[in-house]
PDB file of C-alpha atoms in Angstrom:
ATOM      1  CA  LEU A 163     -13.980   7.982   7.161  1.00 87.00           C
ATOM      2  CA  ASP A 164     -15.491  11.145   5.751  1.00 87.00           C
ATOM      3  CA  GLU A 165     -13.663  14.472   5.487  1.00 83.00           C
ATOM      4  CA  LYS A 166     -14.544  15.201   9.128  1.00 84.00           C
ATOM      5  CA  GLY A 167     -12.899  11.981  10.234  1.00 81.00           C
ATOM      6  CA  GLU A 168     -16.181  10.313  11.152  1.00 88.00           C
ATOM      7  CA  GLU A 169     -16.744   6.645  10.366  1.00 89.00           C
ATOM      8  CA  THR A 170     -19.191   6.046   7.506  1.00 90.00           C
ATOM      9  CA  TRP A 171     -18.497   2.384   6.647  1.00 89.00           C
ATOM     10  CA  SER A 172     -16.872  -0.669   8.209  1.00 87.00           C
ATOM     11  CA  ALA A 173     -16.402  -4.396   7.671  1.00 80.00           C
ATOM     12  CA  GLU A 174     -14.718  -7.174   9.605  1.00 71.00           C
ATOM     13  CA  GLY A 175     -11.158  -7.489   8.322  1.00 62.00           C
ATOM     14  CA  ARG A 176      -9.316  -9.752  10.803  1.00 70.00           C
ATOM     15  CA  TYR A 177      -6.113  -7.733  11.133  1.00 84.00           C
ATOM     16  CA  ALA A 178      -6.571  -5.956   7.812  1.00 88.00           C
ATOM     17  CA  TRP A 179      -3.138  -4.801   6.633  1.00 90.00           C
ATOM     18  CA  GLY A 180      -4.263  -3.695   3.190  1.00 92.00           C
ATOM     19  CA  CYS A 181      -7.241  -1.761   1.847  1.00 93.00           C
ATOM     20  CA  GLN A 182      -8.412   0.091  -1.246  1.00 95.00           C
ATOM     21  CA  GLY A 183     -11.614   1.955  -2.094  1.00 94.00           C
ATOM     22  CA  LEU A 184     -12.887   1.166  -5.582  1.00 95.00           C
ATOM     23  CA  PRO A 185     -14.658   3.451  -8.094  1.00 93.00           C
ATOM     24  CA  ASN A 186     -17.842   1.360  -7.904  1.00 93.00           C
ATOM     25  CA  GLY A 187     -18.193   2.016  -4.173  1.00 92.00           C
ATOM     26  CA  HIS A 188     -16.792  -1.356  -3.143  1.00 95.00           C
ATOM     27  CA  ARG A 189     -13.714  -1.912  -0.985  1.00 95.00           C
ATOM     28  CA  VAL A 190     -11.045  -4.580  -1.224  1.00 96.00           C
ATOM     29  CA  VAL A 191      -9.254  -5.688   1.948  1.00 95.00           C
ATOM     30  CA  ALA A 192      -6.255  -7.904   2.738  1.00 95.00           C
ATOM     31  CA  SER A 193      -6.636  -9.881   5.969  1.00 94.00           C
ATOM     32  CA  TYR A 194      -3.295 -10.859   7.477  1.00 92.00           C
ATOM     33  CA  SER A 195      -4.532 -13.219  10.188  1.00 91.00           C
ATOM     34  CA  GLY A 196      -7.292 -14.584   7.946  1.00 91.00           C
ATOM     35  CA  ARG A 197      -4.827 -15.120   5.087  1.00 94.00           C
ATOM     36  CA  TYR A 198      -7.277 -13.929   2.442  1.00 96.00           C
ATOM     37  CA  VAL A 199      -8.258 -10.929   0.329  1.00 97.00           C
ATOM     38  CA  ALA A 200     -11.911  -9.980   0.025  1.00 96.00           C
ATOM     39  CA  GLU A 201     -14.120  -7.441  -1.726  1.00 97.00           C
ATOM     40  CA  TYR A 202     -17.037  -5.830   0.123  1.00 95.00           C
ATOM     41  CA  ASN A 203     -19.920  -3.881  -1.362  1.00 95.00           C
ATOM     42  CA  ALA A 204     -21.263  -0.534  -0.126  1.00 92.00           C
ATOM     43  CA  GLU A 205     -23.340  -2.308   2.533  1.00 92.00           C
ATOM     44  CA  GLY A 206     -20.315  -4.175   3.893  1.00 90.00           C
ATOM     45  CA  ARG A 207     -21.357  -7.528   2.434  1.00 93.00           C
ATOM     46  CA  GLU A 208     -18.592  -9.796   1.161  1.00 95.00           C
ATOM     47  CA  ILE A 209     -19.017 -10.416  -2.579  1.00 96.00           C
ATOM     48  CA  TRP A 210     -15.622 -11.913  -3.527  1.00 97.00           C
ATOM     49  CA  LYS A 211     -12.905 -13.698  -1.600  1.00 97.00           C
ATOM     50  CA  LYS A 212      -9.610 -15.378  -2.386  1.00 98.00           C
ATOM     51  CA  THR A 213      -8.215 -17.814   0.166  1.00 97.00           C
ATOM     52  CA  GLY A 214      -5.300 -20.232  -0.064  1.00 94.00           C
ATOM     53  CA  LEU A 215      -2.688 -17.539  -0.650  1.00 96.00           C
ATOM     54  CA  PRO A 216       1.018 -18.487  -0.521  1.00 95.00           C
ATOM     55  CA  SER A 217       1.200 -16.699   2.855  1.00 96.00           C
ATOM     56  CA  ALA A 218      -0.536 -13.923   4.770  1.00 95.00           C
ATOM     57  CA  PRO A 219      -1.085 -10.755   2.683  1.00 96.00           C
ATOM     58  CA  PHE A 220       0.279  -7.348   3.666  1.00 94.00           C
ATOM     59  CA  SER A 221      -1.057  -5.223   0.801  1.00 96.00           C
ATOM     60  CA  VAL A 222      -3.676  -5.394  -1.938  1.00 97.00           C
ATOM     61  CA  GLU A 223      -4.385  -3.429  -5.117  1.00 98.00           C
ATOM     62  CA  ARG A 224      -7.269  -3.860  -7.552  1.00 98.00           C
ATOM     63  CA  LEU A 225      -5.821  -3.352 -11.032  1.00 98.00           C
ATOM     64  CA  ALA A 226      -7.386  -1.631 -14.024  1.00 96.00           C
ATOM     65  CA  ASN A 227      -7.824  -5.005 -15.751  1.00 96.00           C
ATOM     66  CA  GLY A 228      -9.975  -6.279 -12.866  1.00 97.00           C
ATOM     67  CA  ASN A 229      -7.280  -8.500 -11.395  1.00 98.00           C
ATOM     68  CA  THR A 230      -5.990  -8.122  -7.831  1.00 98.00           C
ATOM     69  CA  LEU A 231      -2.327  -7.662  -6.891  1.00 98.00           C
ATOM     70  CA  VAL A 232      -1.309  -9.067  -3.493  1.00 98.00           C
ATOM     71  CA  THR A 233       1.967  -9.165  -1.551  1.00 98.00           C
ATOM     72  CA  CYS A 234       2.536 -12.392   0.375  1.00 97.00           C
ATOM     73  CA  SER A 235       5.478 -11.315   2.466  1.00 94.00           C
ATOM     74  CA  ASP A 236       6.515 -14.466   4.317  1.00 94.00           C
ATOM     75  CA  SER A 237       6.575 -16.523   1.113  1.00 97.00           C
ATOM     76  CA  GLN A 238       8.581 -13.802  -0.687  1.00 97.00           C
ATOM     77  CA  LYS A 239       5.926 -13.587  -3.411  1.00 98.00           C
ATOM     78  CA  VAL A 240       3.778 -11.043  -5.226  1.00 98.00           C
ATOM     79  CA  VAL A 241       0.770 -12.595  -6.959  1.00 98.00           C
ATOM     80  CA  GLU A 242      -1.862 -11.349  -9.417  1.00 98.00           C
ATOM     81  CA  ILE A 243      -5.283 -12.950  -9.078  1.00 98.00           C
ATOM     82  CA  ALA A 244      -8.023 -12.934 -11.729  1.00 98.00           C
ATOM     83  CA  PRO A 245     -11.730 -12.504 -10.873  1.00 98.00           C
ATOM     84  CA  ASP A 246     -12.145 -16.296 -11.219  1.00 98.00           C
ATOM     85  CA  LYS A 247      -9.593 -16.576  -8.363  1.00 98.00           C
ATOM     86  CA  LYS A 248      -6.857 -18.111 -10.486  1.00 97.00           C
ATOM     87  CA  VAL A 249      -3.295 -16.847 -10.066  1.00 97.00           C
ATOM     88  CA  VAL A 250      -2.383 -15.442 -13.482  1.00 98.00           C
ATOM     89  CA  TRP A 251       1.037 -14.017 -12.564  1.00 98.00           C
ATOM     90  CA  GLU A 252       3.446 -14.326  -9.696  1.00 97.00           C
ATOM     91  CA  VAL A 253       7.020 -13.390  -8.939  1.00 97.00           C
ATOM     92  CA  GLU A 254       9.270 -14.495  -6.112  1.00 96.00           C
ATOM     93  CA  ILE A 255      11.310 -11.614  -4.693  1.00 96.00           C
ATOM     94  CA  SER A 256      13.665 -12.099  -1.761  1.00 96.00           C
ATOM     95  CA  GLY A 257      13.675  -9.418   0.928  1.00 96.00           C
ATOM     96  CA  ARG A 258      10.133  -9.751   2.320  1.00 97.00           C
ATOM     97  CA  PRO A 259       7.875  -7.800  -0.040  1.00 97.00           C
ATOM     98  CA  MET A 260       5.491  -5.655   2.023  1.00 97.00           C
ATOM     99  CA  ASP A 261       3.814  -3.543  -0.649  1.00 97.00           C
ATOM    100  CA  ALA A 262       3.377  -3.746  -4.430  1.00 98.00           C
ATOM    101  CA  LYS A 263       1.958  -1.317  -6.969  1.00 98.00           C
ATOM    102  CA  ARG A 264       1.431  -1.955 -10.701  1.00 98.00           C
ATOM    103  CA  LEU A 265       2.924   0.843 -12.802  1.00 98.00           C
ATOM    104  CA  GLU A 266       1.633   2.307 -16.058  1.00 96.00           C
ATOM    105  CA  ASN A 267       4.490   0.675 -17.989  1.00 97.00           C
ATOM    106  CA  GLY A 268       3.364  -2.774 -16.823  1.00 97.00           C
ATOM    107  CA  ASN A 269       6.173  -3.197 -14.316  1.00 98.00           C
ATOM    108  CA  THR A 270       5.575  -3.616 -10.580  1.00 98.00           C
ATOM    109  CA  LEU A 271       7.002  -1.479  -7.767  1.00 98.00           C
ATOM    110  CA  VAL A 272       7.819  -3.521  -4.647  1.00 98.00           C
ATOM    111  CA  ALA A 273       8.937  -2.488  -1.135  1.00 98.00           C
ATOM    112  CA  LEU A 274      11.409  -5.025   0.324  1.00 98.00           C
ATOM    113  CA  GLN A 275      11.544  -4.676   4.097  1.00 97.00           C
ATOM    114  CA  THR A 276      14.489  -6.857   5.113  1.00 96.00           C
ATOM    115  CA  PHE A 277      16.712  -5.681   2.240  1.00 96.00           C
ATOM    116  CA  GLY A 278      15.801  -2.020   2.774  1.00 97.00           C
ATOM    117  CA  LYS A 279      15.077  -1.559  -0.928  1.00 97.00           C
ATOM    118  CA  VAL A 280      12.388  -0.408  -3.306  1.00 98.00           C
ATOM    119  CA  VAL A 281      12.619  -2.256  -6.609  1.00 98.00           C
ATOM    120  CA  GLU A 282      10.833  -2.104  -9.946  1.00 98.00           C
ATOM    121  CA  VAL A 283      10.495  -5.495 -11.633  1.00 98.00           C
ATOM    122  CA  ASP A 284       9.305  -6.389 -15.114  1.00 98.00           C
ATOM    123  CA  ARG A 285       6.912  -9.219 -15.967  1.00 96.00           C
ATOM    124  CA  SER A 286       9.742 -11.756 -15.840  1.00 96.00           C
ATOM    125  CA  GLY A 287      10.697 -10.638 -12.328  1.00 95.00           C
ATOM    126  CA  LYS A 288      13.885  -8.922 -13.430  1.00 97.00           C
ATOM    127  CA  VAL A 289      14.842  -5.847 -11.395  1.00 97.00           C
ATOM    128  CA  VAL A 290      15.028  -2.901 -13.806  1.00 97.00           C
ATOM    129  CA  TRP A 291      15.385  -0.130 -11.188  1.00 97.00           C
ATOM    130  CA  GLU A 292      16.014   0.092  -7.470  1.00 97.00           C
ATOM    131  CA  ILE A 293      16.865   2.400  -4.588  1.00 97.00           C
ATOM    132  CA  GLY A 294      18.641   1.034  -1.528  1.00 95.00           C
ATOM    133  CA  ASP A 295      19.309   2.262   1.993  1.00 94.00           C
ATOM    134  CA  GLN A 296      15.585   2.449   2.770  1.00 95.00           C
ATOM    135  CA  LYS A 297      15.760   1.158   6.341  1.00 91.00           C
ATOM    136  CA  GLY A 298      12.561  -0.578   7.387  1.00 93.00           C
ATOM    137  CA  VAL A 299      10.687   0.247   4.168  1.00 97.00           C
ATOM    138  CA  ILE A 300       7.082  -0.895   4.393  1.00 96.00           C
ATOM    139  CA  ALA A 301       5.309   0.948   1.566  1.00 97.00           C
ATOM    140  CA  ALA A 302       6.174   2.697  -1.705  1.00 98.00           C
ATOM    141  CA  SER A 303       4.318   4.300  -4.608  1.00 98.00           C
ATOM    142  CA  ARG A 304       5.330   5.891  -7.914  1.00 98.00           C
ATOM    143  CA  LEU A 305       4.193   9.496  -8.322  1.00 98.00           C
ATOM    144  CA  GLU A 306       3.018  11.235 -11.488  1.00 96.00           C
ATOM    145  CA  ASN A 307       6.269  13.208 -11.643  1.00 97.00           C
ATOM    146  CA  GLY A 308       8.277   9.962 -11.799  1.00 97.00           C
ATOM    147  CA  ASN A 309       9.496  10.184  -8.214  1.00 98.00           C
ATOM    148  CA  THR A 310       8.834   7.527  -5.591  1.00 98.00           C
ATOM    149  CA  LEU A 311       7.157   8.028  -2.210  1.00 98.00           C
ATOM    150  CA  VAL A 312       8.632   5.735   0.451  1.00 98.00           C
ATOM    151  CA  CYS A 313       7.640   4.919   4.045  1.00 97.00           C
ATOM    152  CA  ARG A 314      10.756   4.254   6.112  1.00 97.00           C
ATOM    153  CA  GLN A 315       9.230   2.731   9.218  1.00 94.00           C
ATOM    154  CA  ALA A 316      12.495   2.110  11.048  1.00 93.00           C
ATOM    155  CA  SER A 317      13.662   5.722  10.694  1.00 94.00           C
ATOM    156  CA  ASN A 318      10.187   7.237  11.291  1.00 96.00           C
ATOM    157  CA  MET A 319      10.202   9.086   7.958  1.00 97.00           C
ATOM    158  CA  VAL A 320       8.285   9.392   4.714  1.00 98.00           C
ATOM    159  CA  VAL A 321      10.482  10.544   1.827  1.00 98.00           C
ATOM    160  CA  GLU A 322      10.000  11.421  -1.824  1.00 98.00           C
ATOM    161  CA  MET A 323      12.956  10.354  -3.946  1.00 98.00           C
ATOM    162  CA  ASN A 324      13.802  11.057  -7.565  1.00 97.00           C
ATOM    163  CA  ARG A 325      15.036   8.462 -10.059  1.00 95.00           C
ATOM    164  CA  ALA A 326      18.628   9.047  -8.955  1.00 95.00           C
ATOM    165  CA  GLY A 327      17.725   8.177  -5.346  1.00 94.00           C
ATOM    166  CA  GLU A 328      17.950  11.757  -4.060  1.00 96.00           C
ATOM    167  CA  ILE A 329      15.480  12.981  -1.426  1.00 97.00           C
ATOM    168  CA  VAL A 330      13.415  15.900  -2.740  1.00 97.00           C
ATOM    169  CA  TRP A 331      10.817  15.988   0.060  1.00 98.00           C
ATOM    170  CA  SER A 332      10.582  14.422   3.495  1.00 97.00           C
ATOM    171  CA  LYS A 333       8.550  14.294   6.677  1.00 97.00           C
ATOM    172  CA  GLY A 334      10.302  13.092   9.805  1.00 96.00           C
ATOM    173  CA  GLU A 335       9.436  12.735  13.465  1.00 94.00           C
ATOM    174  CA  LEU A 336       6.659  10.277  12.682  1.00 95.00           C
ATOM    175  CA  ARG A 337       5.901   7.223  14.796  1.00 93.00           C
ATOM    176  CA  ASN A 338       6.316   4.039  12.796  1.00 93.00           C
ATOM    177  CA  PRO A 339       4.778   5.251   9.503  1.00 95.00           C
ATOM    178  CA  TYR A 340       2.940   2.419   7.784  1.00 95.00           C
ATOM    179  CA  ASP A 341       1.639   3.969   4.585  1.00 96.00           C
ATOM    180  CA  ALA A 342       1.524   7.199   2.550  1.00 97.00           C
ATOM    181  CA  GLN A 343      -0.419   8.495  -0.440  1.00 97.00           C
ATOM    182  CA  ARG A 344       0.261  11.603  -2.530  1.00 98.00           C
ATOM    183  CA  LEU A 345      -3.086  13.293  -3.175  1.00 97.00           C
ATOM    184  CA  PRO A 346      -4.168  15.123  -6.350  1.00 96.00           C
ATOM    185  CA  ASN A 347      -3.983  18.456  -4.483  1.00 96.00           C
ATOM    186  CA  GLY A 348      -0.271  17.911  -3.794  1.00 97.00           C
ATOM    187  CA  ASN A 349      -0.739  17.049  -0.137  1.00 98.00           C
ATOM    188  CA  THR A 350       0.433  13.779   1.385  1.00 98.00           C
ATOM    189  CA  LEU A 351      -1.736  11.445   3.454  1.00 97.00           C
ATOM    190  CA  ILE A 352       0.245   9.499   6.057  1.00 97.00           C
ATOM    191  CA  VAL A 353      -0.783   6.841   8.549  1.00 95.00           C
ATOM    192  CA  ASP A 354       1.455   6.040  11.519  1.00 95.00           C
ATOM    193  CA  TYR A 355       1.046   4.717  15.057  1.00 92.00           C
ATOM    194  CA  ASN A 356      -0.640   7.950  16.136  1.00 92.00           C
ATOM    195  CA  GLY A 357      -3.309   7.964  13.412  1.00 92.00           C
ATOM    196  CA  VAL A 358      -3.906   9.530   9.998  1.00 93.00           C
ATOM    197  CA  GLN A 359      -2.755  12.995   8.965  1.00 94.00           C
ATOM    198  CA  GLU A 360      -2.750  15.033   5.773  1.00 96.00           C
ATOM    199  CA  LEU A 361       0.252  17.293   5.214  1.00 97.00           C
ATOM    200  CA  ASN A 362       0.699  20.114   2.717  1.00 97.00           C
ATOM    201  CA  PRO A 363       3.960  20.381   0.720  1.00 96.00           C
ATOM    202  CA  LYS A 364       5.471  22.448   3.570  1.00 95.00           C
ATOM    203  CA  GLY A 365       4.894  19.541   5.954  1.00 94.00           C
ATOM    204  CA  GLU A 366       2.114  21.297   7.845  1.00 96.00           C
ATOM    205  CA  VAL A 367      -0.838  19.250   9.120  1.00 95.00           C
ATOM    206  CA  VAL A 368      -4.082  20.344   7.423  1.00 96.00           C
ATOM    207  CA  TRP A 369      -6.257  17.378   8.525  1.00 94.00           C
ATOM    208  CA  GLN A 370      -5.865  14.546  10.989  1.00 92.00           C
ATOM    209  CA  ARG A 371      -7.599  11.785  12.900  1.00 91.00           C
ATOM    210  CA  SER A 372      -5.759  10.472  15.918  1.00 88.00           C
ATOM    211  CA  GLY A 373      -5.607   7.073  17.549  1.00 78.00           C
ATOM    212  CA  ASN A 374      -7.561   4.863  15.180  1.00 69.00           C
ATOM    213  CA  GLY A 375      -5.054   2.000  14.905  1.00 76.00           C
ATOM    214  CA  ALA A 376      -4.840   2.229  11.109  1.00 82.00           C
ATOM    215  CA  SER A 377      -2.149   0.394   9.161  1.00 85.00           C
ATOM    216  CA  ARG A 378      -2.946   1.393   5.567  1.00 88.00           C
ATOM    217  CA  VAL A 379      -4.637   4.431   4.084  1.00 88.00           C
ATOM    218  CA  HIS A 380      -6.314   5.169   0.752  1.00 91.00           C
ATOM    219  CA  ARG A 381      -8.279   8.302  -0.117  1.00 92.00           C
ATOM    220  CA  TYR A 382     -10.624   7.965  -3.093  1.00 89.00           C
TER     221      TYR A 382
END
C-alpha cells in the first residue's frame, strides 16, 4: 500500500502470515497454508522459495547476512535458512513461537504464544532474558531504546516494555492485534482485525486503512 492506503503491489501468498519489504524492492512472504517462504520481485514474480519447513510458518525476516529467519510454530522451532535453502541454524523453543527477530547482538527475540512470554535466546538456544505475563502474545520487536514492543492479542493491547518488564507505553481497545512496528518518526504502526492504523506517541490515529484482512505489517 502507498501512503494513501491504495494497493500498488500484490502476489499470491496462500494465507500469508508473514511479510517483509526488502531494500532491493523485493518482498519476502511466509505462507501458512502453503508451508513455504518465498521471495517475490517488484513485478510479483517468485524468484526464491523454501519448502519442506518443519511446520507452517507464522513469521519471516530477511537478515542482513542474506539468510532468512522463520518461525515454525507447531514444531516449536525457529530456523535460519541460507540462500542455497539449507538450514544453517535452528532452535527448538517450547511455547509455540509465533514471531522471531534477530537482534544486533546476535541473539534472537521470540514471542511464545502458549507460555505468554517474550524471550531472548542466544545462539545455543539458552534464554538470556524474558518477560512473562504476556497473555496471547503473537509478535514482539526490540526497539532502538532497548525496550520491547509486544502485541498481546488476547488482551487486545500493544505495549512497550522496558528491560525490567514495566509498561512505558500502551494502546488498548484494539481488536485482536496481530503485529506492530515502531516507525522512525516515533509513531507505531498496528494491524488488528479492523485493519492497519498508525498512531502517534499520544495514541492518536494519524493514518489508517480499514478492513483489509491483514495479519502482519511492515513499512519500509
